[in-house]
Structures are given as structure tokens and as C-alpha cells.
């Protein structure tokens, strides 16, 4: 029943009762009855109000006071309003939690600053990038807690596109890039990116271009010098001309080899999988490689080949020939005359195909071994060039092996020799394992 109607009805009831008492017992009795009725009504309402007030201090549905008359509607209305309010609050805090989780999941750092550059919130990545303590540092001026040179000036005049790049004091090996994005009433969003890898890739690219240019420049300078000399000379003995031309051919061969290796590398780096998968007859391949090595050695080394007859592998024959060939030619080039070289293809006890090239050459000091497969990394630049090296052989080997999921193991001792061992995964399909056969040159 509506509250106004219920109250009017009760007042009318009291008035009617009082008039009846007045008519029956006299006017005074009627007034007394009216006052008593109003007083009772008042006490009951005050009582209900007190219960409502007590319940509102911690409103719970199951403790809702048993209301009387029109108070039932009031209690239920208040309870409904409170429940709606709390549902809205739950929804807002759920959304907020979701946004916080999303901001935490970002790979970049996010820090929110107020108009006075005081920290309002930051995700864990920003905390790690900028050396902040979430919670503890909230409310502090970010320029007082983040040790980044030029940060104050950067925040004062936030340019739309520019970033502030810096190495954080607590992790000097890392390179971070900071971007400040203004939003709503002078607040700012500080976004930090880890650009260490991008910078490293940039440096590698720059070094690579510098190395290639340098490698090409040397033979080009020689050829250019000879050509200039020949064009200036009015008369030149035929023998000298032949010598010049022979040297120019040598230098152009060097350039050709370098360009071939570069093309091979760029092809290998272009995709993860071997050019094609085929059954590679390692037996035949190794004997052909040994013949090439003997030609390069010109009889100055003993070259042995040991092959597990039926052990074949699946992969790209061209790529594997190139990788194995690079190792074999390195063995010849870095082994002084009179030394021994052994090419072996076998199946190990775990049924994996293993190719190895062992030499009794100059060997490699331990500190160089981890870097040998880097492009243009050479232990002895002079010897590499003298023997026609491009500095790319082992980088090619590395990429071919990556594409064949194979591992390269290098063991070496300066002055004693080296062993380069390639281990293929079992699933590359090694067939049978009959007795090994040895061929000697
Ligand atoms: P390079 O064309 O200079 O030989 P590689 O990439 O094939 O380039 O090899 C990188 C470097 O590793 C070589 O310059 C050389 O110093 C070293 N190296 C490679 N193989 C051997 C080996 N069998 N014995 C000694 N040093 C080697």
C-alpha cells in the first residue's frame, strides 16, 4: 500500500476512534483518546526508524528487520537501492581489475603520472625498466625517483613523436626507449620499450655492411691499382702483363667467392627449413668432398675417410655438401703441410648420424670457439685471407645445421688440432648400421 495512503488511513482511524470515544464518554475523553492514538503512532514510527538506522550501519539481506506496515516498503526500497549500488561497485571494480591485468600483461612498461608528474600507477614492466616500487612510490614525483638523465626536461616539453633513449643505471646492458603521451588534464602516460635487441640488430647490420664493404674493397683496390698502372704504362713487358692479369684474376676469384658465400648466407637466413628434403647419400658425398680436399691440399696432407656404409640422412644435399665442404676445406687450410685430416660419418650409440672433421692443425684458443660461427669472425685474419677464406664458412655451417636441427660441437687445442662434429637428430632417418669401412689416401 502506498505510504501516504497508509498514513492518512491510520490518522483517519485515530480521528474516527477519538470522535466515537468523545460522543460516548464526553469531549475530554475524546481528546485523550486522540492524543493516545497519535502518541502510539509516533512511538511505533520512531521504533521502526531506529531499527532502520541500526540496520543501515551494516545492511545485510538476511538481517533485514521484520518491518511493520508501511515500513515494509521503505525497508525493501532502501535494501534494493543498496543492492543495486553494491552490484554497480562490484562491476566497476571487476572492470578495473580487468584493465589492470591487461596493462600488466603488456610487454611494454606503462606508468601513469598526474599533472604534477607524480606517479599514480605503473605496471611491473615499467617498475623493472624504471626502477620503481609499485605502491611505495605512488604519489612521488617521478623525476625524484627515476634516475634518468634529461627526464625532467623531457617531461616538461613532451614532443609528440620524440623518445628518450637511455641505459638504466641498474642494468647498463639494457637500452630503453621512453615515450610520454599526454592525456586528460595534463596527466601523462609514460611508455617504456626495451629496444636492446633492435639496437643490437642495427649494430650487427651496420658491422655487416662495413665488413662486406671492407672485404670487397681490398681486392677491388688491388685490381684498380693494376689497371691504372697498365693504362698509364706506354709499354709493358708481356711477362709483367701476365703477372698483373694473374693477380687480378686471383683477386676477382676472391670477390666472386665472397659474393657466392653472401648469396648462400642470405638464402639460408631467408627461411628455417632446408631447401628440399631428400635422401642424402653421405657415403658418396664424403668421398667427393675428400677428393676436393685432396685437390686443395695438393698432396701436402694425409686425408682419411671413414663412412658407415648404409647410413643415409634426410635433408638438402646441396646445403649439407656446402656445410661439410666448408669444414673439410678449413681443416686443410688451417693444418700445416704434413698434417693429417680425418673425415668420418658414423651412427652413434643413440642412433644419431654424426659427421666429423678432425685435423692435426694449428688449433683454436678456447676464448675464440664460441664466436667462430659469427659472420666475418676470424682468429687470424691474415692466414684466413692468405688461404682464400671469406670469414663466412662457419656462419654458413651454422645456418645449414639450424635448418637441419643439428648441433655443432667444436673441440680444439692450440698447436694440436681441432675436431668439428655435427650431430643430427635421430628422426633425420639414419638407416642400418653395418660395420664401418675405412679408406685412406
Ligand atoms: P674463414 O674463411 O676465415 O676460414 P670460417 O668462418 O670458415 O672463415 O672460419 C672462421 C675462423 O675459424 C677462421 O678464420 C679460423 O680462424 C677459425 N677456424 C676454422 N676452422 C678451423 C680449423 N680447422 N683450425 C683452426 N682454425 C679454424
GROMACS .gro file of C-alpha atoms and ligand atoms in nm:
model
  468
    1UNK     CA    1   0.000   0.000   0.000
    2UNK     CA    2   0.141   0.350  -0.082
    3UNK     CA    3   0.297   0.520   0.225
    4UNK     CA    4   0.083   0.841   0.201
    5UNK     CA    5  -0.239   0.642   0.179
    6UNK     CA    6  -0.145   0.416   0.471
    7UNK     CA    7  -0.055   0.712   0.697
    8UNK     CA    8  -0.376   0.900   0.608
    9UNK     CA    9  -0.577   0.587   0.673
   10UNK     CA   10  -0.421   0.547   1.020
   11UNK     CA   11  -0.479   0.914   1.106
   12UNK     CA   12  -0.842   0.887   0.995
   13UNK     CA   13  -0.877   0.572   1.206
   14UNK     CA   14  -0.743   0.760   1.514
   15UNK     CA   15  -0.972   1.057   1.440
   16UNK     CA   16  -1.273   0.829   1.399
   17UNK     CA   17  -1.190   0.642   1.724
   18UNK     CA   18  -1.141   0.971   1.915
   19UNK     CA   19  -1.474   1.115   1.784
   20UNK     CA   20  -1.654   0.790   1.881
   21UNK     CA   21  -1.499   0.799   2.232
   22UNK     CA   22  -1.590   1.174   2.257
   23UNK     CA   23  -1.953   1.106   2.164
   24UNK     CA   24  -1.971   0.814   2.403
   25UNK     CA   25  -1.772   0.938   2.706
   26UNK     CA   26  -1.758   1.313   2.653
   27UNK     CA   27  -1.531   1.566   2.480
   28UNK     CA   28  -1.234   1.534   2.720
   29UNK     CA   29  -1.225   1.157   2.683
   30UNK     CA   30  -1.234   1.205   2.303
   31UNK     CA   31  -0.927   1.438   2.314
   32UNK     CA   32  -0.741   1.194   2.544
   33UNK     CA   33  -0.817   0.907   2.302
   34UNK     CA   34  -0.694   1.119   2.005
   35UNK     CA   35  -0.366   1.210   2.187
   36UNK     CA   36  -0.310   0.847   2.295
   37UNK     CA   37  -0.364   0.723   1.937
   38UNK     CA   38  -0.122   0.984   1.791
   39UNK     CA   39   0.137   0.907   2.065
   40UNK     CA   40   0.118   0.534   1.990
   41UNK     CA   41   0.156   0.600   1.617
   42UNK     CA   42   0.455   0.825   1.688
   43UNK     CA   43   0.627   0.566   1.914
   44UNK     CA   44   0.580   0.291   1.657
   45UNK     CA   45   0.732   0.506   1.376
   46UNK     CA   46   1.026   0.616   1.595
   47UNK     CA   47   1.084   0.249   1.681
   48UNK     CA   48   1.089   0.150   1.311
   49UNK     CA   49   1.318   0.444   1.226
   50UNK     CA   50   1.562   0.334   1.499
   51UNK     CA   51   1.564  -0.023   1.359
   52UNK     CA   52   1.622   0.111   1.007
   53UNK     CA   53   1.908   0.329   1.129
   54UNK     CA   54   2.068   0.035   1.315
   55UNK     CA   55   2.035  -0.194   1.010
   56UNK     CA   56   2.182   0.070   0.771
   57UNK     CA   57   2.506   0.068   0.969
   58UNK     CA   58   2.581  -0.275   0.812
   59UNK     CA   59   2.299  -0.368   0.580
   60UNK     CA   60   2.266  -0.743   0.518
   61UNK     CA   61   1.974  -0.908   0.337
   62UNK     CA   62   1.927  -1.184   0.595
   63UNK     CA   63   1.927  -0.932   0.884
   64UNK     CA   64   1.663  -0.703   0.734
   65UNK     CA   65   1.434  -0.608   1.033
   66UNK     CA   66   1.083  -0.750   1.015
   67UNK     CA   67   0.905  -0.430   0.913
   68UNK     CA   68   0.566  -0.317   1.028
   69UNK     CA   69   0.305  -0.174   0.794
   70UNK     CA   70   0.421   0.091   0.552
   71UNK     CA   71   0.780   0.049   0.677
   72UNK     CA   72   0.799  -0.278   0.487
   73UNK     CA   73   0.801  -0.084   0.156
   74UNK     CA   74   1.060   0.164   0.291
   75UNK     CA   75   1.294  -0.114   0.411
   76UNK     CA   76   1.261  -0.308   0.085
   77UNK     CA   77   1.319   0.010  -0.122
   78UNK     CA   78   1.632   0.104   0.074
   79UNK     CA   79   1.760  -0.253   0.051
   80UNK     CA   80   1.701  -0.263  -0.328
   81UNK     CA   81   1.885   0.069  -0.377
   82UNK     CA   82   2.177  -0.051  -0.167
   83UNK     CA   83   2.196  -0.382  -0.354
   84UNK     CA   84   2.200  -0.204  -0.689
   85UNK     CA   85   2.472   0.029  -0.566
   86UNK     CA   86   2.688  -0.258  -0.448
   87UNK     CA   87   2.633  -0.452  -0.773
   88UNK     CA   88   2.749  -0.144  -0.969
   89UNK     CA   89   3.052  -0.111  -0.742
   90UNK     CA   90   3.137  -0.480  -0.800
   91UNK     CA   91   3.108  -0.433  -1.175
   92UNK     CA   92   3.332  -0.124  -1.171
   93UNK     CA   93   3.595  -0.297  -0.958
   94UNK     CA   94   3.580  -0.607  -1.184
   95UNK     CA   95   3.636  -0.385  -1.492
   96UNK     CA   96   3.918  -0.205  -1.315
   97UNK     CA   97   4.079  -0.537  -1.223
   98UNK     CA   98   4.049  -0.648  -1.587
   99UNK     CA   99   4.214  -0.327  -1.713
  100UNK     CA  100   4.490  -0.363  -1.454
  101UNK     CA  101   4.552  -0.723  -1.561
  102UNK     CA  102   4.558  -0.619  -1.928
  103UNK     CA  103   4.805  -0.338  -1.852
  104UNK     CA  104   5.018  -0.584  -1.653
  105UNK     CA  105   5.018  -0.828  -1.944
  106UNK     CA  106   5.160  -0.569  -2.186
  107UNK     CA  107   5.520  -0.642  -2.289
  108UNK     CA  108   5.599  -0.270  -2.255
  109UNK     CA  109   5.619  -0.062  -1.940
  110UNK     CA  110   5.325   0.171  -1.858
  111UNK     CA  111   5.335   0.436  -1.585
  112UNK     CA  112   5.059   0.690  -1.523
  113UNK     CA  113   5.154   1.038  -1.398
  114UNK     CA  114   4.930   1.316  -1.271
  115UNK     CA  115   4.961   1.679  -1.388
  116UNK     CA  116   5.246   1.732  -1.137
  117UNK     CA  117   5.437   1.429  -1.274
  118UNK     CA  118   5.357   1.231  -0.961
  119UNK     CA  119   5.330   0.858  -1.007
  120UNK     CA  120   4.970   0.731  -0.997
  121UNK     CA  121   5.020   0.373  -1.110
  122UNK     CA  122   5.267   0.157  -1.302
  123UNK     CA  123   5.279  -0.200  -1.430
  124UNK     CA  124   5.553  -0.446  -1.331
  125UNK     CA  125   5.746  -0.396  -1.658
  126UNK     CA  126   5.763  -0.018  -1.602
  127UNK     CA  127   5.870  -0.083  -1.243
  128UNK     CA  128   6.150  -0.308  -1.368
  129UNK     CA  129   6.251  -0.070  -1.651
  130UNK     CA  130   6.250   0.249  -1.442
  131UNK     CA  131   6.349   0.102  -1.104
  132UNK     CA  132   6.013   0.189  -0.943
  133UNK     CA  133   5.843   0.021  -0.647
  134UNK     CA  134   5.468  -0.011  -0.721
  135UNK     CA  135   5.266   0.106  -0.422
  136UNK     CA  136   5.554   0.257  -0.226
  137UNK     CA  137   5.639   0.514  -0.493
  138UNK     CA  138   5.279   0.615  -0.574
  139UNK     CA  139   5.230   0.987  -0.512
  140UNK     CA  140   5.601   1.069  -0.552
  141UNK     CA  141   5.735   1.288  -0.831
  142UNK     CA  142   5.874   1.054  -1.092
  143UNK     CA  143   6.173   1.281  -1.158
  144UNK     CA  144   6.278   1.236  -0.794
  145UNK     CA  145   6.275   0.858  -0.804
  146UNK     CA  146   6.381   0.768  -1.160
  147UNK     CA  147   6.748   0.825  -1.229
  148UNK     CA  148   6.735   0.906  -1.599
  149UNK     CA  149   6.935   1.198  -1.735
  150UNK     CA  150   6.724   1.463  -1.912
  151UNK     CA  151   6.396   1.309  -1.783
  152UNK     CA  152   6.273   1.633  -1.619
  153UNK     CA  153   6.329   1.835  -1.938
  154UNK     CA  154   6.173   1.558  -2.146
  155UNK     CA  155   5.856   1.557  -1.933
  156UNK     CA  156   5.831   1.934  -1.928
  157UNK     CA  157   5.815   1.967  -2.302
  158UNK     CA  158   5.661   1.646  -2.432
  159UNK     CA  159   5.713   1.636  -2.808
  160UNK     CA  160   5.459   1.425  -2.993
  161UNK     CA  161   5.696   1.183  -3.162
  162UNK     CA  162   6.028   1.202  -2.984
  163UNK     CA  163   6.153   0.937  -2.748
  164UNK     CA  164   6.413   0.943  -2.474
  165UNK     CA  165   6.660   0.653  -2.512
  166UNK     CA  166   6.875   0.554  -2.214
  167UNK     CA  167   7.063   0.274  -2.040
  168UNK     CA  168   6.906   0.226  -1.693
  169UNK     CA  169   7.158   0.266  -1.410
  170UNK     CA  170   7.058  -0.071  -1.258
  171UNK     CA  171   7.103  -0.260  -1.589
  172UNK     CA  172   7.358  -0.090  -1.811
  173UNK     CA  173   7.337  -0.368  -2.075
  174UNK     CA  174   6.976  -0.280  -2.149
  175UNK     CA  175   6.868   0.001  -2.383
  176UNK     CA  176   6.526   0.151  -2.314
  177UNK     CA  177   6.320   0.398  -2.507
  178UNK     CA  178   6.072   0.622  -2.324
  179UNK     CA  179   5.768   0.787  -2.477
  180UNK     CA  180   5.543   1.034  -2.292
  181UNK     CA  181   5.181   1.059  -2.407
  182UNK     CA  182   4.973   1.345  -2.259
  183UNK     CA  183   4.608   1.273  -2.177
  184UNK     CA  184   4.320   1.421  -1.972
  185UNK     CA  185   4.406   1.748  -1.790
  186UNK     CA  186   4.786   1.742  -1.802
  187UNK     CA  187   4.819   1.376  -1.699
  188UNK     CA  188   5.078   1.168  -1.884
  189UNK     CA  189   5.125   0.808  -1.980
  190UNK     CA  190   5.491   0.705  -1.975
  191UNK     CA  191   5.553   0.408  -2.203
  192UNK     CA  192   5.890   0.232  -2.190
  193UNK     CA  193   6.013  -0.010  -2.459
  194UNK     CA  194   6.310  -0.245  -2.438
  195UNK     CA  195   6.497  -0.177  -2.762
  196UNK     CA  196   6.814  -0.369  -2.670
  197UNK     CA  197   6.753  -0.636  -2.938
  198UNK     CA  198   6.661  -0.381  -3.206
  199UNK     CA  199   6.975  -0.180  -3.130
  200UNK     CA  200   7.187  -0.498  -3.134
  201UNK     CA  201   7.037  -0.599  -3.470
  202UNK     CA  202   7.111  -0.249  -3.601
  203UNK     CA  203   7.471  -0.269  -3.485
  204UNK     CA  204   7.507  -0.616  -3.641
  205UNK     CA  205   7.366  -0.484  -3.969
  206UNK     CA  206   7.600  -0.184  -3.965
  207UNK     CA  207   7.900  -0.407  -3.884
  208UNK     CA  208   7.798  -0.646  -4.158
  209UNK     CA  209   7.780  -0.373  -4.421
  210UNK     CA  210   8.113  -0.233  -4.304
  211UNK     CA  211   8.272  -0.582  -4.317
  212UNK     CA  212   8.136  -0.663  -4.664
  213UNK     CA  213   8.249  -0.326  -4.798
  214UNK     CA  214   8.591  -0.376  -4.646
  215UNK     CA  215   8.623  -0.732  -4.782
  216UNK     CA  216   8.527  -0.617  -5.133
  217UNK     CA  217   8.731  -0.301  -5.120
  218UNK     CA  218   9.064  -0.479  -5.070
  219UNK     CA  219   9.059  -0.691  -5.388
  220UNK     CA  220   8.895  -0.407  -5.582
  221UNK     CA  221   9.177  -0.172  -5.479
  222UNK     CA  222   9.435  -0.424  -5.600
  223UNK     CA  223   9.258  -0.473  -5.935
  224UNK     CA  224   9.209  -0.097  -5.973
  225UNK     CA  225   9.578  -0.035  -5.898
  226UNK     CA  226   9.691  -0.284  -6.161
  227UNK     CA  227   9.451  -0.148  -6.422
  228UNK     CA  228   9.566   0.208  -6.356
  229UNK     CA  229   9.927   0.103  -6.377
  230UNK     CA  230   9.867  -0.079  -6.706
  231UNK     CA  231   9.673   0.211  -6.856
  232UNK     CA  232   9.950   0.459  -6.761
  233UNK     CA  233  10.234   0.245  -6.891
  234UNK     CA  234  10.304   0.304  -7.257
  235UNK     CA  235  10.498  -0.015  -7.298
  236UNK     CA  236  10.491  -0.310  -7.058
  237UNK     CA  237  10.678  -0.635  -7.089
  238UNK     CA  238  10.445  -0.927  -7.173
  239UNK     CA  239  10.565  -1.120  -6.867
  240UNK     CA  240  10.464  -0.831  -6.635
  241UNK     CA  241  10.125  -0.804  -6.804
  242UNK     CA  242  10.068  -1.179  -6.749
  243UNK     CA  243  10.167  -1.144  -6.383
  244UNK     CA  244   9.933  -0.849  -6.337
  245UNK     CA  245   9.647  -1.032  -6.503
  246UNK     CA  246   9.711  -1.346  -6.292
  247UNK     CA  247   9.693  -1.135  -5.975
  248UNK     CA  248   9.376  -0.961  -6.093
  249UNK     CA  249   9.216  -1.300  -6.166
  250UNK     CA  250   9.315  -1.411  -5.814
  251UNK     CA  251   9.152  -1.102  -5.661
  252UNK     CA  252   8.837  -1.131  -5.870
  253UNK     CA  253   8.813  -1.500  -5.767
  254UNK     CA  254   8.824  -1.381  -5.409
  255UNK     CA  255   8.542  -1.134  -5.474
  256UNK     CA  256   8.339  -1.400  -5.653
  257UNK     CA  257   8.379  -1.641  -5.362
  258UNK     CA  258   8.277  -1.371  -5.118
  259UNK     CA  259   7.967  -1.283  -5.320
  260UNK     CA  260   7.878  -1.654  -5.358
  261UNK     CA  261   7.907  -1.705  -4.981
  262UNK     CA  262   7.700  -1.392  -4.916
  263UNK     CA  263   7.428  -1.511  -5.152
  264UNK     CA  264   7.433  -1.854  -4.989
  265UNK     CA  265   7.406  -1.700  -4.641
  266UNK     CA  266   7.119  -1.471  -4.738
  267UNK     CA  267   6.934  -1.767  -4.892
  268UNK     CA  268   6.989  -1.975  -4.578
  269UNK     CA  269   6.879  -1.693  -4.349
  270UNK     CA  270   6.566  -1.637  -4.556
  271UNK     CA  271   6.386  -1.948  -4.430
  272UNK     CA  272   6.402  -2.203  -4.149
  273UNK     CA  273   6.358  -2.521  -4.346
  274UNK     CA  274   6.603  -2.696  -4.581
  275UNK     CA  275   6.560  -2.610  -4.949
  276UNK     CA  276   6.426  -2.962  -5.003
  277UNK     CA  277   6.418  -3.288  -4.812
  278UNK     CA  278   6.582  -3.580  -4.991
  279UNK     CA  279   6.773  -3.893  -4.904
  280UNK     CA  280   7.134  -3.782  -4.889
  281UNK     CA  281   7.392  -4.045  -4.976
  282UNK     CA  282   7.656  -3.932  -4.728
  283UNK     CA  283   7.892  -4.210  -4.837
  284UNK     CA  284   7.925  -4.077  -5.193
  285UNK     CA  285   7.923  -3.716  -5.075
  286UNK     CA  286   8.212  -3.770  -4.832
  287UNK     CA  287   8.431  -3.937  -5.092
  288UNK     CA  288   8.366  -3.647  -5.333
  289UNK     CA  289   8.449  -3.399  -5.056
  290UNK     CA  290   8.768  -3.588  -4.972
  291UNK     CA  291   8.871  -3.562  -5.339
  292UNK     CA  292   8.813  -3.183  -5.329
  293UNK     CA  293   9.013  -3.161  -5.006
  294UNK     CA  294   9.298  -3.359  -5.162
  295UNK     CA  295   9.298  -3.122  -5.459
  296UNK     CA  296   9.314  -2.824  -5.223
  297UNK     CA  297   9.587  -2.990  -5.015
  298UNK     CA  298   9.790  -3.068  -5.328
  299UNK     CA  299   9.937  -3.374  -5.160
  300UNK     CA  300  10.055  -3.189  -4.851
  301UNK     CA  301   9.825  -3.373  -4.605
  302UNK     CA  302   9.709  -3.724  -4.529
  303UNK     CA  303   9.334  -3.736  -4.571
  304UNK     CA  304   9.134  -4.033  -4.435
  305UNK     CA  305   8.763  -4.105  -4.482
  306UNK     CA  306   8.561  -4.340  -4.260
  307UNK     CA  307   8.197  -4.398  -4.351
  308UNK     CA  308   7.919  -4.618  -4.208
  309UNK     CA  309   7.820  -4.769  -4.543
  310UNK     CA  310   7.441  -4.754  -4.531
  311UNK     CA  311   7.398  -4.460  -4.301
  312UNK     CA  312   7.199  -4.205  -4.503
  313UNK     CA  313   7.025  -3.894  -4.387
  314UNK     CA  314   6.729  -3.688  -4.494
  315UNK     CA  315   6.794  -3.322  -4.575
  316UNK     CA  316   6.916  -3.094  -4.851
  317UNK     CA  317   7.215  -3.249  -5.030
  318UNK     CA  318   7.331  -2.908  -5.162
  319UNK     CA  319   7.323  -2.746  -4.819
  320UNK     CA  320   7.490  -3.039  -4.643
  321UNK     CA  321   7.759  -3.056  -4.912
  322UNK     CA  322   7.830  -2.689  -4.857
  323UNK     CA  323   7.849  -2.728  -4.475
  324UNK     CA  324   8.063  -3.044  -4.481
  325UNK     CA  325   8.279  -2.892  -4.757
  326UNK     CA  326   8.348  -2.577  -4.555
  327UNK     CA  327   8.465  -2.785  -4.258
  328UNK     CA  328   8.684  -3.004  -4.479
  329UNK     CA  329   8.845  -2.708  -4.658
  330UNK     CA  330   8.904  -2.530  -4.324
  331UNK     CA  331   9.084  -2.843  -4.198
  332UNK     CA  332   9.316  -2.829  -4.499
  333UNK     CA  333   9.369  -2.452  -4.479
  334UNK     CA  334   9.446  -2.447  -4.106
  335UNK     CA  335   9.668  -2.756  -4.099
  336UNK     CA  336  10.034  -2.709  -4.187
  337UNK     CA  337  10.184  -2.937  -4.456
  338UNK     CA  338  10.248  -3.290  -4.332
  339UNK     CA  339   9.941  -3.289  -4.107
  340UNK     CA  340   9.656  -3.540  -4.102
  341UNK     CA  341   9.285  -3.488  -4.163
  342UNK     CA  342   9.007  -3.740  -4.093
  343UNK     CA  343   8.654  -3.718  -4.233
  344UNK     CA  344   8.411  -3.950  -4.054
  345UNK     CA  345   8.042  -4.033  -4.094
  346UNK     CA  346   7.900  -4.275  -3.841
  347UNK     CA  347   7.600  -4.356  -3.625
  348UNK     CA  348   7.649  -4.308  -3.253
  349UNK     CA  349   7.514  -4.526  -2.973
  350UNK     CA  350   7.198  -4.310  -2.961
  351UNK     CA  351   7.138  -4.384  -3.329
  352UNK     CA  352   7.220  -4.027  -3.436
  353UNK     CA  353   7.410  -3.953  -3.755
  354UNK     CA  354   7.745  -3.789  -3.676
  355UNK     CA  355   7.977  -3.619  -3.925
  356UNK     CA  356   8.317  -3.510  -3.806
  357UNK     CA  357   8.630  -3.347  -3.943
  358UNK     CA  358   8.940  -3.383  -3.730
  359UNK     CA  359   9.273  -3.223  -3.813
  360UNK     CA  360   9.619  -3.201  -3.659
  361UNK     CA  361   9.639  -2.831  -3.745
  362UNK     CA  362   9.704  -2.504  -3.567
  363UNK     CA  363   9.407  -2.540  -3.330
  364UNK     CA  364   9.196  -2.262  -3.176
  365UNK     CA  365   9.225  -2.099  -2.833
  366UNK     CA  366   8.919  -2.165  -2.612
  367UNK     CA  367   8.809  -1.799  -2.596
  368UNK     CA  368   8.752  -1.787  -2.974
  369UNK     CA  369   8.542  -2.103  -3.002
  370UNK     CA  370   8.201  -1.956  -2.901
  371UNK     CA  371   8.238  -1.679  -3.164
  372UNK     CA  372   8.365  -1.881  -3.461
  373UNK     CA  373   8.023  -1.905  -3.630
  374UNK     CA  374   7.974  -1.526  -3.631
  375UNK     CA  375   7.994  -1.371  -3.976
  376UNK     CA  376   8.350  -1.250  -4.054
  377UNK     CA  377   8.488  -1.366  -3.720
  378UNK     CA  378   8.844  -1.488  -3.773
  379UNK     CA  379   9.112  -1.586  -3.525
  380UNK     CA  380   9.394  -1.496  -3.762
  381UNK     CA  381   9.273  -1.258  -4.032
  382UNK     CA  382   9.599  -1.277  -4.230
  383UNK     CA  383   9.602  -1.657  -4.250
  384UNK     CA  384   9.235  -1.668  -4.343
  385UNK     CA  385   9.289  -1.426  -4.634
  386UNK     CA  386   9.611  -1.591  -4.750
  387UNK     CA  387   9.432  -1.923  -4.779
  388UNK     CA  388   9.134  -1.773  -4.964
  389UNK     CA  389   8.894  -1.754  -4.668
  390UNK     CA  390   8.592  -1.525  -4.670
  391UNK     CA  391   8.519  -1.542  -4.297
  392UNK     CA  392   8.172  -1.677  -4.377
  393UNK     CA  393   8.234  -2.054  -4.390
  394UNK     CA  394   8.134  -2.138  -4.034
  395UNK     CA  395   7.839  -1.894  -4.044
  396UNK     CA  396   7.709  -2.095  -4.342
  397UNK     CA  397   7.769  -2.419  -4.149
  398UNK     CA  398   7.571  -2.280  -3.853
  399UNK     CA  399   7.270  -2.188  -4.067
  400UNK     CA  400   7.267  -2.518  -4.257
  401UNK     CA  401   7.273  -2.704  -3.925
  402UNK     CA  402   6.996  -2.487  -3.780
  403UNK     CA  403   6.778  -2.577  -4.077
  404UNK     CA  404   6.857  -2.947  -4.019
  405UNK     CA  405   6.807  -2.926  -3.638
  406UNK     CA  406   7.165  -3.049  -3.599
  407UNK     CA  407   7.423  -2.941  -3.341
  408UNK     CA  408   7.784  -2.837  -3.394
  409UNK     CA  409   8.046  -2.936  -3.135
  410UNK     CA  410   8.396  -2.792  -3.157
  411UNK     CA  411   8.694  -2.930  -2.969
  412UNK     CA  412   9.032  -2.776  -3.021
  413UNK     CA  413   9.368  -2.723  -2.866
  414UNK     CA  414   9.614  -2.464  -2.999
  415UNK     CA  415   9.909  -2.634  -3.167
  416UNK     CA  416   9.747  -2.980  -3.155
  417UNK     CA  417   9.445  -2.965  -3.384
  418UNK     CA  418   9.068  -2.939  -3.394
  419UNK     CA  419   8.761  -3.154  -3.432
  420UNK     CA  420   8.435  -3.016  -3.572
  421UNK     CA  421   8.149  -3.262  -3.508
  422UNK     CA  422   7.795  -3.234  -3.644
  423UNK     CA  423   7.528  -3.440  -3.466
  424UNK     CA  424   7.195  -3.488  -3.646
  425UNK     CA  425   6.867  -3.569  -3.467
  426UNK     CA  426   6.762  -3.936  -3.478
  427UNK     CA  427   6.448  -3.858  -3.681
  428UNK     CA  428   6.658  -3.738  -3.975
  429UNK     CA  429   6.647  -4.106  -4.061
  430UNK     CA  430   6.968  -4.299  -4.031
  431UNK     CA  431   6.941  -4.642  -4.196
  432UNK     CA  432   7.100  -4.959  -4.050
  433UNK     CA  433   7.444  -4.966  -3.901
  434UNK     CA  434   7.676  -5.217  -4.065
  435UNK     CA  435   8.046  -5.241  -3.989
  436UNK     CA  436   8.244  -4.926  -4.070
  437UNK     CA  437   8.484  -4.918  -4.361
  438UNK     CA  438   8.797  -4.708  -4.372
  439UNK     CA  439   8.961  -4.560  -4.680
  440UNK     CA  440   9.298  -4.398  -4.666
  441UNK     CA  441   9.455  -4.159  -4.910
  442LIG     P1  442   8.748  -1.839  -4.292
  442LIG     O1  443   8.706  -1.815  -4.429
  442LIG     O2  444   8.825  -1.726  -4.233
  442LIG     O3  445   8.815  -1.970  -4.272
  442LIG     P2  446   8.536  -1.955  -4.134
  442LIG     O4  447   8.405  -1.899  -4.097
  442LIG     O5  448   8.537  -2.081  -4.212
  442LIG     O6  449   8.613  -1.839  -4.206
  442LIG     O7  450   8.618  -1.981  -4.001
  442LIG     C1  451   8.625  -1.878  -3.905
  442LIG     C2  452   8.758  -1.885  -3.835
  442LIG     O8  453   8.766  -2.004  -3.755
  442LIG     C3  454   8.877  -1.893  -3.925
  442LIG     O9  455   8.917  -1.765  -3.967
  442LIG     C4  456   8.980  -1.960  -3.839
  442LIG    O10  457   9.045  -1.864  -3.759
  442LIG     C5  458   8.897  -2.049  -3.748
  442LIG     N1  459   8.897  -2.191  -3.795
  442LIG     C6  460   8.802  -2.252  -3.865
  442LIG     N2  461   8.831  -2.383  -3.885
  442LIG     C7  462   8.950  -2.403  -3.826
  442LIG     C8  463   9.036  -2.517  -3.811
  442LIG     N3  464   9.006  -2.637  -3.861
  442LIG     N4  465   9.151  -2.500  -3.742
  442LIG     C9  466   9.183  -2.381  -3.689
  442LIG     N5  467   9.107  -2.269  -3.700
  442LIG    C10  468   8.993  -2.280  -3.768
   0.00000   0.00000   0.00000
